[in-house]
Tab-separated table of C-alpha atoms in Angstrom:
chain	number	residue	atom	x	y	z
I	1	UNK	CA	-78.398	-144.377	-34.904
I	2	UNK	CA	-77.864	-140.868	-35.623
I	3	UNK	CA	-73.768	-139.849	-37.041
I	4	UNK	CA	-72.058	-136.922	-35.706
I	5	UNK	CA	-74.390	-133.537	-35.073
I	6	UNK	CA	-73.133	-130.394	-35.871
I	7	UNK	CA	-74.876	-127.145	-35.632
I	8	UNK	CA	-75.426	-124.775	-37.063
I	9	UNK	CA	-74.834	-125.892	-40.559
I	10	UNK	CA	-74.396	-122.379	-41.726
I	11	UNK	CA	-73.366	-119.403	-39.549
I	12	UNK	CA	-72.658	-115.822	-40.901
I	13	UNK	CA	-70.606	-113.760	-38.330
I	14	UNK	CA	-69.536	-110.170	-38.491
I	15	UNK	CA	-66.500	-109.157	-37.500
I	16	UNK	CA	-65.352	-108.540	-33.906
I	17	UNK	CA	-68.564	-111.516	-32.790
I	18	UNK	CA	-68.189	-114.117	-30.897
I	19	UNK	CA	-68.675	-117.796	-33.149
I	20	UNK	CA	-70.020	-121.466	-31.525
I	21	UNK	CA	-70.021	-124.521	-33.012
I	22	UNK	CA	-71.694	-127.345	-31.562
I	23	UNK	CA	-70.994	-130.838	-32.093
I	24	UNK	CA	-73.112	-133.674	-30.758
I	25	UNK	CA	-71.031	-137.227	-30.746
I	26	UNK	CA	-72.516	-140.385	-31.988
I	27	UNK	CA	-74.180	-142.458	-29.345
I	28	UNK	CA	-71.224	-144.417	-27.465
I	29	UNK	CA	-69.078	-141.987	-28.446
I	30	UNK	CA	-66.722	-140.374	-25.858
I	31	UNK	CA	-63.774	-138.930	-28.192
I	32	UNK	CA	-63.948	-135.575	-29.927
I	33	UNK	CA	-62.202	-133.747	-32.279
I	34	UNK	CA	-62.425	-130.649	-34.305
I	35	UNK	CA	-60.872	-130.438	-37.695
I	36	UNK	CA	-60.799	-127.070	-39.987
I	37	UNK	CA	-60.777	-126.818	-43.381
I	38	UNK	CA	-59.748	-123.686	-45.072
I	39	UNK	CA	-61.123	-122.258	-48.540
I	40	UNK	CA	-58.468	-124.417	-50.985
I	41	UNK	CA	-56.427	-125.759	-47.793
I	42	UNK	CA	-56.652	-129.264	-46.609
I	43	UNK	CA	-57.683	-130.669	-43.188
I	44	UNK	CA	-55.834	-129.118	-40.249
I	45	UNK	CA	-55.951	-130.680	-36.918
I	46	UNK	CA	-57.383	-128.384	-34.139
I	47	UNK	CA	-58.218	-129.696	-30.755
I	48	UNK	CA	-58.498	-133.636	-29.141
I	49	UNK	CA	-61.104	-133.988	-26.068
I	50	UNK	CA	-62.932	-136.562	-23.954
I	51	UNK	CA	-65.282	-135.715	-21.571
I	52	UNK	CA	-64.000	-132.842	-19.698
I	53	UNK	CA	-60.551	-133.064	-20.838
I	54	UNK	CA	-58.900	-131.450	-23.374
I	55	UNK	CA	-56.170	-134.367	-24.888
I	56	UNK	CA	-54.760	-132.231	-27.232
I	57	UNK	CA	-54.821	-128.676	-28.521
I	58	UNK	CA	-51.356	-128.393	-30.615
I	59	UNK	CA	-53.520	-127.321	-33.368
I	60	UNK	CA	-55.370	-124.636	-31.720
I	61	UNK	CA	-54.959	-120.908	-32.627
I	62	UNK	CA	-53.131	-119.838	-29.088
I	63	UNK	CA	-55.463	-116.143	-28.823
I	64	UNK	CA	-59.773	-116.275	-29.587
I	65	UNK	CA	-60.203	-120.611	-29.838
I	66	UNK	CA	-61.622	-122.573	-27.188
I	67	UNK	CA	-62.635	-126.071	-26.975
I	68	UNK	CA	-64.889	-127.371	-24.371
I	69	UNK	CA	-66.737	-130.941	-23.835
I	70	UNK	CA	-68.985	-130.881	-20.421
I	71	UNK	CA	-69.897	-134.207	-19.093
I	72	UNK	CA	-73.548	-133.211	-19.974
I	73	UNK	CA	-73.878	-131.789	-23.737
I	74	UNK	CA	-71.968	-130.948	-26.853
I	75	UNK	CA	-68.923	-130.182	-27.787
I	76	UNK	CA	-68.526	-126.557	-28.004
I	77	UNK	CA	-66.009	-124.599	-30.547
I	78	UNK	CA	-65.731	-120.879	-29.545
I	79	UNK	CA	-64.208	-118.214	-31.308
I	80	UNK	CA	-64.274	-114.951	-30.303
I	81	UNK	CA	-63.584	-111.983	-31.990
I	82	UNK	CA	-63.587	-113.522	-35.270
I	83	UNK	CA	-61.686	-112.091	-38.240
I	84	UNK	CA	-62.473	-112.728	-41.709
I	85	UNK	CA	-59.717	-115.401	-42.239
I	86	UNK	CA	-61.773	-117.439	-40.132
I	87	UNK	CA	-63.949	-118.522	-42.520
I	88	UNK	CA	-63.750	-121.908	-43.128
I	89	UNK	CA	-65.472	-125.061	-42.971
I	90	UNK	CA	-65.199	-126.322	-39.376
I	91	UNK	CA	-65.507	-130.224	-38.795
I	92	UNK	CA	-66.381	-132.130	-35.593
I	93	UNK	CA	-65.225	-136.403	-35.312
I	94	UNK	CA	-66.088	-138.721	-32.837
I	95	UNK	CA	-64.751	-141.905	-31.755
I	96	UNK	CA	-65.436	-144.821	-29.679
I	97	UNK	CA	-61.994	-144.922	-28.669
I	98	UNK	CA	-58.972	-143.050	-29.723
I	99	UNK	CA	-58.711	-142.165	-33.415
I	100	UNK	CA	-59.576	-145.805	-34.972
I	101	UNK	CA	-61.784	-144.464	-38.447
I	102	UNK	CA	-63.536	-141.282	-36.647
I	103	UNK	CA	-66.797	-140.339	-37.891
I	104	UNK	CA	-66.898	-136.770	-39.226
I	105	UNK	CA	-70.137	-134.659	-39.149
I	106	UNK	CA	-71.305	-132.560	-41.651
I	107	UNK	CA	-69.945	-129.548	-40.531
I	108	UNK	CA	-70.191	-126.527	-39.734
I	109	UNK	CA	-69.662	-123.580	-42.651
I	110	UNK	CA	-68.282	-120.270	-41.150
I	111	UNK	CA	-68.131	-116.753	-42.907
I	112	UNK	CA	-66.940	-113.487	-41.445
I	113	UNK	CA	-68.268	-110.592	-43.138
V	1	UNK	CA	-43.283	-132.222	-39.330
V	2	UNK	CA	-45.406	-134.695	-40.712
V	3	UNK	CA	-46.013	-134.419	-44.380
V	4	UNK	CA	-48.443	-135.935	-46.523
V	5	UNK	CA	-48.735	-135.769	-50.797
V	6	UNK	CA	-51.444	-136.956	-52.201
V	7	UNK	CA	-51.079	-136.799	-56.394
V	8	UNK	CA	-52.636	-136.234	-58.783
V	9	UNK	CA	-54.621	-133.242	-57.843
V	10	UNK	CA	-57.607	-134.307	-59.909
V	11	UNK	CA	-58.359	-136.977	-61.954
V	12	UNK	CA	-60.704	-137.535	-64.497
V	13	UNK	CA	-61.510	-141.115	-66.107
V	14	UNK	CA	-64.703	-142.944	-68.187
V	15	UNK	CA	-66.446	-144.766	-66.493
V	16	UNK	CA	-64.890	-148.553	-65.942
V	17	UNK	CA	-61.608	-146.848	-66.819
V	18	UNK	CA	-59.031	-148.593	-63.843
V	19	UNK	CA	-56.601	-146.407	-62.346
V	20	UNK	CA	-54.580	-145.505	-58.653
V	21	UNK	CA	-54.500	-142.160	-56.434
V	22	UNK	CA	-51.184	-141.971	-54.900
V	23	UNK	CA	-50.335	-141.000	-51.204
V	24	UNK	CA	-46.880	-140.518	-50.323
V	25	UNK	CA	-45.650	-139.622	-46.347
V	26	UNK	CA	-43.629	-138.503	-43.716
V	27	UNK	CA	-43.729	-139.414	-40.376
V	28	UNK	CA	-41.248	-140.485	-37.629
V	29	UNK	CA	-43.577	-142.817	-36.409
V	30	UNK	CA	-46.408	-144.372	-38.341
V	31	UNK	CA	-49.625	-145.403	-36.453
V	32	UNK	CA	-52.305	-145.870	-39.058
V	33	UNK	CA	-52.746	-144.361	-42.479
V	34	UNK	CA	-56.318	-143.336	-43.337
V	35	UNK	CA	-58.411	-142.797	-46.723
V	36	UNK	CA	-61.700	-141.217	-46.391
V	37	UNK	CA	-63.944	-140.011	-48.678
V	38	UNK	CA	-65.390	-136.386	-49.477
V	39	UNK	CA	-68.314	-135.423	-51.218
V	40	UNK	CA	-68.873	-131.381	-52.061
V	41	UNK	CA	-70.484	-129.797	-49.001
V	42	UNK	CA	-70.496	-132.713	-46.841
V	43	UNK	CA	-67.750	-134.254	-43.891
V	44	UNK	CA	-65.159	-136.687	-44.519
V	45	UNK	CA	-66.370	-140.345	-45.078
V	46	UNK	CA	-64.244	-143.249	-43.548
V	47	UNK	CA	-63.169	-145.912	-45.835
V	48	UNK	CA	-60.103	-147.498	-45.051
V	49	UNK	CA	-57.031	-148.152	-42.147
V	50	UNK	CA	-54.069	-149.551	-42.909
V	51	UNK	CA	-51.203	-150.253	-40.129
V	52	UNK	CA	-48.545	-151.759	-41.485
V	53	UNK	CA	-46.804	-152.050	-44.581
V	54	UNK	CA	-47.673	-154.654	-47.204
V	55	UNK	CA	-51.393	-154.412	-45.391
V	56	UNK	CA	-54.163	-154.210	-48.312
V	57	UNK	CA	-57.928	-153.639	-47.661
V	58	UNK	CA	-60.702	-153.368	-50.346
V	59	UNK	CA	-64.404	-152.308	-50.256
V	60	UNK	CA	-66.477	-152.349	-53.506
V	61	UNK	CA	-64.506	-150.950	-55.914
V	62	UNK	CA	-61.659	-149.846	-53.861
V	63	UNK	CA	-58.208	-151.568	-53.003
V	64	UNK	CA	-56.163	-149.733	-50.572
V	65	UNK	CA	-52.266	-150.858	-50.036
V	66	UNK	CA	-49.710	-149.369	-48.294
V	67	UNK	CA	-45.491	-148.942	-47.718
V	68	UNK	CA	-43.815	-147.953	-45.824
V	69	UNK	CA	-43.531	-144.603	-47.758
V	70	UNK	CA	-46.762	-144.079	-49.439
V	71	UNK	CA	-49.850	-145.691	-50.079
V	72	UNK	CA	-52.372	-146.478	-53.243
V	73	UNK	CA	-55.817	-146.196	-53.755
V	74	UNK	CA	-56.777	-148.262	-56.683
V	75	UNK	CA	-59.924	-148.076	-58.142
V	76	UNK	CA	-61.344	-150.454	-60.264
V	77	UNK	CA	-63.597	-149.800	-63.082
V	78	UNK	CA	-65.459	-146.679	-61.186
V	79	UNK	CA	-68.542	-145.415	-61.703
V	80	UNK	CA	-69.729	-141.815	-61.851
V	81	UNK	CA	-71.166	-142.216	-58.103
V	82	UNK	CA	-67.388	-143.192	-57.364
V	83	UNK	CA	-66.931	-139.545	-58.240
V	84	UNK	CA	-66.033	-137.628	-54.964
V	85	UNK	CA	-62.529	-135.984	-53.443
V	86	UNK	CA	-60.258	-138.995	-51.583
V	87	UNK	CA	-58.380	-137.535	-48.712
V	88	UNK	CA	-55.505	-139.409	-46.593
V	89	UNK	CA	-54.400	-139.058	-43.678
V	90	UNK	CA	-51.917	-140.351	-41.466
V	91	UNK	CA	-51.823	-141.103	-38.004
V	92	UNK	CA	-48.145	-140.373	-35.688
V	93	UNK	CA	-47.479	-142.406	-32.774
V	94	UNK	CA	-47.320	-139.806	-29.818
V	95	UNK	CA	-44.474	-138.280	-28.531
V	96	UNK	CA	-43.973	-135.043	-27.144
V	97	UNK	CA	-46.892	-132.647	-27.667
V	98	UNK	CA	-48.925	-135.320	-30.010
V	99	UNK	CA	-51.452	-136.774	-29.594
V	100	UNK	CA	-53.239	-139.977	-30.914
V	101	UNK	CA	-56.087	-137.586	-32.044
V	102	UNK	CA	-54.463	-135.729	-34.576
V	103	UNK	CA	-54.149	-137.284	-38.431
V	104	UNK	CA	-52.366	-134.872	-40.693
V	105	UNK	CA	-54.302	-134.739	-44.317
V	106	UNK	CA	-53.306	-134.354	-47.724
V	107	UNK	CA	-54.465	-131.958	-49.724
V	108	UNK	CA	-56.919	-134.524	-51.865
V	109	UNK	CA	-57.295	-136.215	-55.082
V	110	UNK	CA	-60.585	-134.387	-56.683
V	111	UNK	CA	-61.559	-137.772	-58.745
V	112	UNK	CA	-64.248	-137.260	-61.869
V	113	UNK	CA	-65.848	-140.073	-63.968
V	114	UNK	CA	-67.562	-139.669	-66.625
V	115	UNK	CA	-70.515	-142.005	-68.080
């Protein structure tokens, strides 16, 4: 029963690219949400979506973030045009139904050089 | 805004050396309150929900309570593997423009113990 899949683990972006982080929920798994974590910053909400919905975004950067989750696939983060305060630590949660103890992946390490 | 304080910043105890991690919050609405776990380089790991105050859950070593304005994490005599960085998190009813989906962190408790 494999946890919450993100990839990659690592991604090294220059400036001006484009940045996507996947996230594969856990089996049974139909709520996502992406979570950053800033160099000496806590946890910051980001974006809430089920399949093909995005729930809630309040978090979301309003220019360069997008959140997607197809019926078929992962959830993708995309950033475009990153700077090189978007380095962070970028964290993708899945639940079985809405936020009761999500599972976190890994995560996904961003730097902008 | 929601706020959550989680104090002390670090902590550093022997091992089998008792002590508490404070959480203290402010919501409008209070859903759930969350502690989860963090070990360097890896995600968040859940441990505990509590709902309501006066609710207590324990795992292991851990005894989680909460109030209506904060919450304790009491750890009783840790080990070095107990050594990790405890995050909380709490969970706002929705209202306008929130969500269910969104838990507002503390900053962390970066907990050491030594052998």
């Amino acid at each position: 029963n494999a946890g919450v899949m993100q990839n990659p683990r690592h991604l090294v972006r220059r400036r001006g690219q484009e940045a996507r982080l996947r996230c594969s929920p856990m089996k049974g798994h139909s709520h996502v949400y992406w979570y950053r974590q800033l160099p000496e910053e806590g946890l910051k909400f980001m974006v809430y979506l089920q399949k093909e919905n995005i729930i809630d975004e309040s978090g979301m950067p309003k220019e360069r973030f997008s959140a997607e989750f197809p019926k078929e696939g992962p959830s993708i983060l995309r950033i475009q045009q990153v700077v090189r305060g978007d380095s962070a630590a970028y964290f993708c949660a899945s639940s079985p139904r809405t936020a009761d103890g999500y599972t976190f992946g890994s995560g996904t390490r961003l730097t902008v050089v | 805004e929601d706020q959550v304080t989680q104090s002390p910043e670090a902590l550093r105890l022997q091992e089998g050396e008792s002590s508490s991690l404070n959480c203290s919050y402010t919501v409008s609405g209070l859903r759930g309150l969350f502690w989860y776990r963090q070990d360097p380089g890896k995600g968040p790991e859940f441990l505990f929900t509590l709902y309501s105050a006066g609710e207590e859950k324990e795992k292991e070593r851990l005894k989680a309570t909460l109030t209506k304005k904060e919450s304790f994490l009491h750890i009783t005599a840790p080990k070095p593997e107990d050594s990790a960085t405890y995050l909380c998190a709490v969970q706002e009813n929705p209202g306008r423009g929130t969500s269910y989906g969104k838990l507002t962190f503390g900053q962390g408790t970066i907990l050491t113990v030594h052998p």
